[in-house]
XYZ file of C-alpha atoms in Angstrom:
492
model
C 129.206 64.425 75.103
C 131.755 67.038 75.112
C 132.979 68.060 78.660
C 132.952 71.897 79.391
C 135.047 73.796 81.768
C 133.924 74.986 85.259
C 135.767 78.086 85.848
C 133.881 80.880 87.291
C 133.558 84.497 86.161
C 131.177 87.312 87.864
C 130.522 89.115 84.722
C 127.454 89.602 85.786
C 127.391 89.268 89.678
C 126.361 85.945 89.574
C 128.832 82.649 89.066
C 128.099 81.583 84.995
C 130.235 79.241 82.558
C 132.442 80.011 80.758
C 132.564 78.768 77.429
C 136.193 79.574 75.650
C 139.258 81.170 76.105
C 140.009 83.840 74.873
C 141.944 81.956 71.475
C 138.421 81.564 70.109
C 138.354 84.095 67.570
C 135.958 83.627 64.988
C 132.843 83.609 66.889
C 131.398 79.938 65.980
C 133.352 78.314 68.945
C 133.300 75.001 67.072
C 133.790 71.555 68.789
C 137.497 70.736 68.502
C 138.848 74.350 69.714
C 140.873 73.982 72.671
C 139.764 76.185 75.519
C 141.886 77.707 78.052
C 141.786 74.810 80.319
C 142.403 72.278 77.022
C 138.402 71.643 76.599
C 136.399 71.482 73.647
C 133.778 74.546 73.424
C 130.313 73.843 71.866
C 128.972 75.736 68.432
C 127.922 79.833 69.022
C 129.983 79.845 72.082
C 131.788 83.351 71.246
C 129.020 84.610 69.559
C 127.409 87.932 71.386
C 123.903 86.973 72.609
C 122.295 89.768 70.231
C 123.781 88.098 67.501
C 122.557 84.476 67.989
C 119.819 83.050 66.567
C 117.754 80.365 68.391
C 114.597 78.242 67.576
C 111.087 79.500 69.221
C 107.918 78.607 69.331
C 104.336 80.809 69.588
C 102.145 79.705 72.017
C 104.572 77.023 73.234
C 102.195 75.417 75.985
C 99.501 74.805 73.221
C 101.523 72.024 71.492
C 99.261 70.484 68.838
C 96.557 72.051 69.955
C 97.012 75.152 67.899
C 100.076 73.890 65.777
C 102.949 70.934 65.004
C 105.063 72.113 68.542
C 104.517 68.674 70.664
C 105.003 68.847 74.619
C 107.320 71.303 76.468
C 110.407 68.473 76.875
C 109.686 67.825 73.154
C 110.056 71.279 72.321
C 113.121 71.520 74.767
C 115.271 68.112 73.536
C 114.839 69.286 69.772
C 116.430 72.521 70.403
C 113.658 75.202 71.192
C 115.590 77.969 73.433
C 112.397 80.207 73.365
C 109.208 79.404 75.489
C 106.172 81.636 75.532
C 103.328 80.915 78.506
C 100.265 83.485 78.513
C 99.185 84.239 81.707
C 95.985 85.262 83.632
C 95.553 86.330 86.924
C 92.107 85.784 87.257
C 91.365 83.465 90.237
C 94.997 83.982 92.161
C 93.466 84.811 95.377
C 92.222 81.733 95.590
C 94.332 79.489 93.661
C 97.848 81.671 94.815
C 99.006 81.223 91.062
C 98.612 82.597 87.158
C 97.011 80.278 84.864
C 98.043 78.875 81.352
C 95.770 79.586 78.313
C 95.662 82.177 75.244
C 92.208 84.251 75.639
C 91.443 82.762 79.660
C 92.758 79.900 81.564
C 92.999 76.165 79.951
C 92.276 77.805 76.246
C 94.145 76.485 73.878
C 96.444 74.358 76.285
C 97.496 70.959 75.541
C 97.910 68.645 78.633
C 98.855 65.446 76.138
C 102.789 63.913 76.123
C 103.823 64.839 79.514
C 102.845 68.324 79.739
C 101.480 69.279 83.037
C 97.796 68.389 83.919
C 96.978 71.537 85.592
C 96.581 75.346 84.046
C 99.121 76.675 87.074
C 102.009 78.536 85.778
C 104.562 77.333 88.348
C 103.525 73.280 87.377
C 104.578 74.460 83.419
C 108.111 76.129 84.737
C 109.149 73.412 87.367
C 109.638 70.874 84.939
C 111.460 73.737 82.773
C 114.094 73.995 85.452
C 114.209 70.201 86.047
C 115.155 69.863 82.355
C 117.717 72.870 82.391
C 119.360 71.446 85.343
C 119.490 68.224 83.673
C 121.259 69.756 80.519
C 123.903 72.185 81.979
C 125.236 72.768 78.890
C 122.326 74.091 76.913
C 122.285 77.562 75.034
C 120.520 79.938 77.575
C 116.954 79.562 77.756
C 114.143 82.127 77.321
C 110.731 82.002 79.102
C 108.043 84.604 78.340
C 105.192 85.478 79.905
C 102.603 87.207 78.017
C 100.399 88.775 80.616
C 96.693 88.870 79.002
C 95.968 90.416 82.427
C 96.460 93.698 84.018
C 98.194 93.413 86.768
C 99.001 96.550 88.002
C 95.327 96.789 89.488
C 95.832 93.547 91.866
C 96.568 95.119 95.199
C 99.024 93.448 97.031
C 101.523 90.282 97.393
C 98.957 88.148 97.998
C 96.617 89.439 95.388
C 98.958 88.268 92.271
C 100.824 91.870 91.994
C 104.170 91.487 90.159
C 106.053 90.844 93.424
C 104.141 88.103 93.906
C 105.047 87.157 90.148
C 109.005 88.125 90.769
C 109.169 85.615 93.846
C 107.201 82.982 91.712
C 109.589 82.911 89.036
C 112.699 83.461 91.518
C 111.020 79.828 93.040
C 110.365 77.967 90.589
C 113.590 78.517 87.666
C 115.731 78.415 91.295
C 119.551 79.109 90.348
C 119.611 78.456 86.600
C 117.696 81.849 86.628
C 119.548 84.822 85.244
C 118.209 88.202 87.003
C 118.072 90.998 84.441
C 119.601 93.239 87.244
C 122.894 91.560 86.684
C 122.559 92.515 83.645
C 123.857 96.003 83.819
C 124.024 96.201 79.347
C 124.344 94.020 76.664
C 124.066 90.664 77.312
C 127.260 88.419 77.187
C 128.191 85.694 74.867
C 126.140 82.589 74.513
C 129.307 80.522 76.291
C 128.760 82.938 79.242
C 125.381 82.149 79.409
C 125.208 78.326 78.834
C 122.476 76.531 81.563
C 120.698 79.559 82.581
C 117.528 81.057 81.934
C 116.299 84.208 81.548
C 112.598 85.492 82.014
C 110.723 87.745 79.815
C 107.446 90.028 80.596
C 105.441 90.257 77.432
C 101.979 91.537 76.993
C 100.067 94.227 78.849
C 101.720 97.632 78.408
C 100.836 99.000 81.229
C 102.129 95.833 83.632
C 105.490 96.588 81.702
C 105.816 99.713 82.204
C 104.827 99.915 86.024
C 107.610 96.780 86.142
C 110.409 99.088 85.212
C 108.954 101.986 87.128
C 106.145 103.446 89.695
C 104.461 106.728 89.218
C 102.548 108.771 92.210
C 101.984 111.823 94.368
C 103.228 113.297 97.824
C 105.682 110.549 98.607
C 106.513 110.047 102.243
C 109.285 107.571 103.560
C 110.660 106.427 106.845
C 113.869 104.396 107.522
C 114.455 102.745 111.206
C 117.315 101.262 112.528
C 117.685 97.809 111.337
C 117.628 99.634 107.991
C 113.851 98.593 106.921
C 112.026 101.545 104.592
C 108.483 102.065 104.543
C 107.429 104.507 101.324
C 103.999 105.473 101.420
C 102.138 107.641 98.343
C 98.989 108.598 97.210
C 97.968 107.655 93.661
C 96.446 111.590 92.403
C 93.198 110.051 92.322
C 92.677 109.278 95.683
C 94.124 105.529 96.418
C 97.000 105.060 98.902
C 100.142 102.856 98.250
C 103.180 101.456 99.953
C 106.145 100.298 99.186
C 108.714 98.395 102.005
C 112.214 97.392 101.335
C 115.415 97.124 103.292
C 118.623 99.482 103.035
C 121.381 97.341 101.801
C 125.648 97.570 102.220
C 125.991 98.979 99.085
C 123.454 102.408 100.255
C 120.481 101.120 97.566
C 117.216 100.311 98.762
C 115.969 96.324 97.733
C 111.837 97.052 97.460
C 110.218 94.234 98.217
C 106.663 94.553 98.319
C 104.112 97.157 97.134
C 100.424 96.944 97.836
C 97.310 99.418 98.100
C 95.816 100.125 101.795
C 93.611 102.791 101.747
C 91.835 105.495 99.862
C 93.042 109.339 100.859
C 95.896 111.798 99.749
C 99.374 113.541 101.213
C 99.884 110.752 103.181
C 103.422 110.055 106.263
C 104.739 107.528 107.744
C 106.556 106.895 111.295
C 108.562 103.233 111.549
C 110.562 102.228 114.785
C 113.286 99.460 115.307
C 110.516 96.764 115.993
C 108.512 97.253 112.665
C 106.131 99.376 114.508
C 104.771 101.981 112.641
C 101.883 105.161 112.218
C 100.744 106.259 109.483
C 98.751 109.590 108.838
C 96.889 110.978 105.801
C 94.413 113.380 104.627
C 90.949 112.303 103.304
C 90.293 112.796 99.281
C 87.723 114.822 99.161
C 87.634 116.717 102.734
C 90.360 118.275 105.544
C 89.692 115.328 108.110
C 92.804 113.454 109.553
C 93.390 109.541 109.655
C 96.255 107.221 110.705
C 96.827 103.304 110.797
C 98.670 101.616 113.401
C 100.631 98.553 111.316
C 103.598 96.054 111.712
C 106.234 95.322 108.720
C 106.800 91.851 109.354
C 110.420 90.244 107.892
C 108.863 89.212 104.915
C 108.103 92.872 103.999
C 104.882 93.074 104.020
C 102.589 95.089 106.214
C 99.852 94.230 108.223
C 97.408 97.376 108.373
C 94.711 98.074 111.221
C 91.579 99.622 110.610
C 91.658 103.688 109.509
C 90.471 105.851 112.250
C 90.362 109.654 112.253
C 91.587 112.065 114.778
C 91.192 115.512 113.817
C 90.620 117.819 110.753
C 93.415 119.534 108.727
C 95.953 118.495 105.812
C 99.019 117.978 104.858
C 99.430 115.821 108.219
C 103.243 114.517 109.224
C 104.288 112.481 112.317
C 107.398 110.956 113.858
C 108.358 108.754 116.443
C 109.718 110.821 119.418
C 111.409 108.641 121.427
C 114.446 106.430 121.644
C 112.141 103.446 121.998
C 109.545 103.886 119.243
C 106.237 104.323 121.743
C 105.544 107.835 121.506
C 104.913 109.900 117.969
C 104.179 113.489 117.681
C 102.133 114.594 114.644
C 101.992 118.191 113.146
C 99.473 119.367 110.610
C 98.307 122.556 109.653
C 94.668 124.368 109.261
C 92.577 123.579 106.645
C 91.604 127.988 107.101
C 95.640 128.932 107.497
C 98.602 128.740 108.065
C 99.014 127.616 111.611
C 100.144 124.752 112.834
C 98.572 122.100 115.192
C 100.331 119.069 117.209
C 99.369 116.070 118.897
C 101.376 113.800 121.114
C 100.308 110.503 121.234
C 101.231 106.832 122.216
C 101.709 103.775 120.325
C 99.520 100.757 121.410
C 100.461 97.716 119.775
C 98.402 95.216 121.481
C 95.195 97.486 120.479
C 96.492 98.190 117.164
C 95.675 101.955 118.053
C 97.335 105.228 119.209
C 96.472 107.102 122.268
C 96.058 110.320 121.541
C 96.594 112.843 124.221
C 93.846 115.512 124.463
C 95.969 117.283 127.278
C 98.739 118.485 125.196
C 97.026 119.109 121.828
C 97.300 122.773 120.360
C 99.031 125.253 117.744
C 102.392 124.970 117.817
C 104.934 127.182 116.210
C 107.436 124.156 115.223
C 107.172 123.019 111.414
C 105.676 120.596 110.036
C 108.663 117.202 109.340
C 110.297 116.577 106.409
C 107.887 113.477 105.542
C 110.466 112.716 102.645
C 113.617 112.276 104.293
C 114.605 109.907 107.035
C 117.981 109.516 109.120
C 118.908 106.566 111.264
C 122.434 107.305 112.233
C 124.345 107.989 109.069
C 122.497 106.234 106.882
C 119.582 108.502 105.151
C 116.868 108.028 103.036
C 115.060 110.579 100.238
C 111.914 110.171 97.924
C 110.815 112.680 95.628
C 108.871 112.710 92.199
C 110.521 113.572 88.651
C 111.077 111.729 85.203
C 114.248 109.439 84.636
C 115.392 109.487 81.300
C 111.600 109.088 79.532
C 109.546 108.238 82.309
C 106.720 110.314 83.550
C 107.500 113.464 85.914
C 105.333 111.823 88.315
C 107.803 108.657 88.943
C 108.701 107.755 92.176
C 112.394 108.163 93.071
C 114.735 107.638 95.741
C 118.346 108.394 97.262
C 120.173 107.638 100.050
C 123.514 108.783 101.553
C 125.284 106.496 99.209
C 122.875 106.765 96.128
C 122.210 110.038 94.555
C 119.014 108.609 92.265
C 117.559 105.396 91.620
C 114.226 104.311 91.198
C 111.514 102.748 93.324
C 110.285 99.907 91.835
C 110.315 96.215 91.475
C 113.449 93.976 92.188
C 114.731 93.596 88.274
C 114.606 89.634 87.427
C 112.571 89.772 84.185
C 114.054 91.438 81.457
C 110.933 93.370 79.847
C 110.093 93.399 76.109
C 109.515 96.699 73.928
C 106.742 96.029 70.986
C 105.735 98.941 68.183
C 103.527 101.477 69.901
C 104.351 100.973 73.097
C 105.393 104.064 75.161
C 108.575 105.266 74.465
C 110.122 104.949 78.132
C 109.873 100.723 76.994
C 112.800 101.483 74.273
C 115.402 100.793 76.565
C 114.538 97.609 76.629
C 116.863 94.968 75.057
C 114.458 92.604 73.999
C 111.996 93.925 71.029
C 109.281 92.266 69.619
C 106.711 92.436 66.494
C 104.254 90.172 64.376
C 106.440 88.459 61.969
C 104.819 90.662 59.085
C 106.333 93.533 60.564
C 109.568 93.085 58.506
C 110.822 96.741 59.287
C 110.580 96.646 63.116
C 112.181 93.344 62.977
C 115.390 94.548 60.855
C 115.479 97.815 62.555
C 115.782 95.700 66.414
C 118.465 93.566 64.718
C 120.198 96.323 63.441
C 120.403 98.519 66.045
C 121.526 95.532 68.440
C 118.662 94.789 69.623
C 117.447 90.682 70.816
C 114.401 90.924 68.365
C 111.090 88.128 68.222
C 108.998 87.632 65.658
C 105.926 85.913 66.295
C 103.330 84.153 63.687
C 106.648 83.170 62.027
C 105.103 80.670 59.604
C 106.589 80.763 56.475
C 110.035 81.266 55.069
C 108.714 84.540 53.106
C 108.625 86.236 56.201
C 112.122 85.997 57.188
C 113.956 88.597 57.211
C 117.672 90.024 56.842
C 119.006 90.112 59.226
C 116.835 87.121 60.631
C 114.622 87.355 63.975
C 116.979 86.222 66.829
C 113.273 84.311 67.765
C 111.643 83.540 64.984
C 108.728 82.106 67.109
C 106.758 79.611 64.898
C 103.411 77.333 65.711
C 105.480 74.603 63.062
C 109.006 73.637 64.527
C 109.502 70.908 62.850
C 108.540 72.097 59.045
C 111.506 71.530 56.790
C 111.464 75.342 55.519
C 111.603 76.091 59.252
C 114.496 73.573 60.322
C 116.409 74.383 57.066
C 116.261 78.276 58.053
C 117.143 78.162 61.697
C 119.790 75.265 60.686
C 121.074 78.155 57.670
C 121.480 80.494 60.011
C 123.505 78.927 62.857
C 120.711 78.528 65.677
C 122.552 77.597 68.715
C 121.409 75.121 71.341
């Protein structure tokens, strides 16, 4: 076995191999070139990861079920470097896990050779990062999902919503997985990338798309002093959604989780230094007043008491008044004009409930807050609405004192794939995909520099020039298939 070098680079924020010095020029990286540190590189080590091409297989987890693939470590030891798993969230709640299977869970997957016995996604990608770890020097790895499931309907963590996928996947591949937000352009060489894995989100437009972005109305946000954020907007159609995430050192916010918790519109949010927090909307279809009493626990997820209303008006806003985070003030105006109203109120966390104080409530001439800005000493908080680049106008943004515009969405560890038709804010994707008959997307992906798949890919008319960097077949082992991928260099 040839022995590779250990030194460290941060290309791309995270420690990675490196394959060859700088001396190997001709892109193949053939055994027998003397690296940096006087070690042998492995074949495809200098080429660019767009350029590569690497074996795949369709439908990976249904073996000979539907096709000549065999089991996963079958598949893996012969040189496969592309995995697909389609994925259902039917049943999570219950089962806290996607299932395996083409048109619902268990079709079309084969259990046989040492494949997993169950239909749970994490049993098919444990033993995918046991065998990575056990071959450090393998060609980076590519897991898909192709999400037969909308998932952008499941409301919460705990209800399969991509976080829940994101922290699945972060589990299970452990450190061998590459996050695609250390991935700030083109991917690296293949040398760079030998022993990792990188995930892939296939299928469902619409779960893409809400991946790479989230689209609302009325944002509201509110930052406290150990630097937690609590976003809250309403959907246009009369849903209400959060967001939490934590302020980092470098001024960007890390969302964490995302989750539905009410129906309503225009809604605010108060948060103190113990996680305490009010929140205050209007109802959809009338001008009466509600709030929630919650707690953001260190996880980052909310737990919600019931809704309760406490007046009429809209466009309701509230703060916490006080040094200690017990007493809020909210300000609304008349649903008839344009006066203002206020109520003082304090925070009861052992009755889940604010106490609203009758006494004091009246017009007031003070304006309504800023619900989309919050301060905690210098650091600062904004949310607003607008399109980024070819996203909708309604997509949810945010700054801080440090970050003039970024947006709120998921944490960035799948790289996301861009297939014909989809919407066109999916192009900047670098991963593009097509049904092997689709010659011209293929060749257009490849020559724009694009890491292009083509699935179906069984038989050699269909290859194209240049070739699929996946040319994702249900027959691995055919000789027209070996002979091609062999022809053209496919790494491992």
């Amino acid at each position: 076995m040839v022995h590779r070098m250990a030194s460290r680079v941060a290309t791309l924020g995270v420690s990675v191999l490196v394959a060859c010095s700088a001396g190997c020029s001709d892109g193949s990286g053939d055994p027998g070139e003397a690296t940096e540190e006087g070690l042998a590189a492995l074949p495809g080590d200098n080429l660019p990861f767009a350029s590569a091409i690497f074996r795949a297989t369709h439908n990976s987890y249904s073996g000979n079920v539907d096709g000549e693939k065999g089991p996963i470590a079958t598949q893996l030891d012969r040189g496969v470097r592309f995995l697909e798993f389609d994925i259902h969230d039917n049943g999570y709640e219950s089962l806290r896990d996607y299932g395996i299977g083409h048109d619902s869970v268990g079709n079309a997957v084969d259990h046989a050779g040492g494949n997993p016995a169950s239909n749970a996604l994490r049993d098919w990608l444990v033993p995918v990062a046991s065998w990575s770890k056990n071959h450090p020097q393998h060609a980076p790895l590519l897991v898909m999902l192709d999400l037969k499931d909308d998932l952008t309907d499941n409301p919460s963590f705990a209800a399969g919503n991509l976080t829940a996928l994101n922290a699945e996947l972060k589990s299970a591949l452990g450190s061998q997985l590459l996050l695609a937000k250390d991935v700030p352009g083109s991917l690296p060489t293949i040398g760079a990338l030998r022993g990792r894995i990188l995930t892939l989100l296939s299928g469902h437009a619409g779960t893409r798309a809400e991946y790479k972005r989230d689209v609302g109305y009325n944002p509201a946000v509110a930052l406290n002093g150990r630097g937690q954020v609590v976003e809250v907007h309403d959907s246009g159609s009369g849903t209400l959604w959060y967001w939490t995430g934590v302020y980092g050192s470098d001024g960007r916010v890390e969302w964490r989780r995302h989750g539905r918790y009410d129906t309503g519109k225009t809604p605010a949010v108060a948060l103190n230094d113990n996680g305490g927090l009010v929140e205050v909307h209007q109802s959809q279809s009338a001008n009466t007043l509600w709030y929630h009493v919650g707690h953001l626990g260190s996880d980052g997820e909310i737990t919600w008491s019931e809704s309760r209303k406490y007046d009429t008006g809209v466009l309701p806003t509230v703060r916490f008044v006080d040094a200690a985070g017990t007493q809020v003030r909210e300000i609304h105006r008349s649903p008839s004009s344009s006066q203002n109203w206020d109520w003082d109120g304090a925070l009861d966390t052992t009755g889940n409930s604010v106490a609203w104080n009758d006494a004091t409530h009246g017009k007031t001439s003070d304006a309504r807050y800023d619900v989309t800005v919050s301060t905690r000493g210098s650091s600062r908080v904004s949310v607003w609405t607008g399109a980024d680049g070819s996203t909708p106008s309604n997509t949810l943004r945010y700054g801080t004192d440090r970050v003039t515009a970024d947006r709120v969405r998921y944490p960035q560890w799948a790289f996301v794939e861009y297939q014909p038709n989809d919407a066109t804010e999916l192009r900047e994707a670098l991963f593009y995909a097509a049904p092997a008959t689709n010659a011209s997307f293929i060749t257009s992906a490849r020559n724009a520099g694009k890491v292009a798949r083509g699935w179906d890919f069984d038989d050699a008319g269909k290859a194209t020039n240049p070739l699929a960097n996946y040319p994702a077949t249900n027959t691995p082992w055919a000789d027209w298939y070996t002979k091609l991928v062999t022809d053209a260099g496919a790494v491992e």
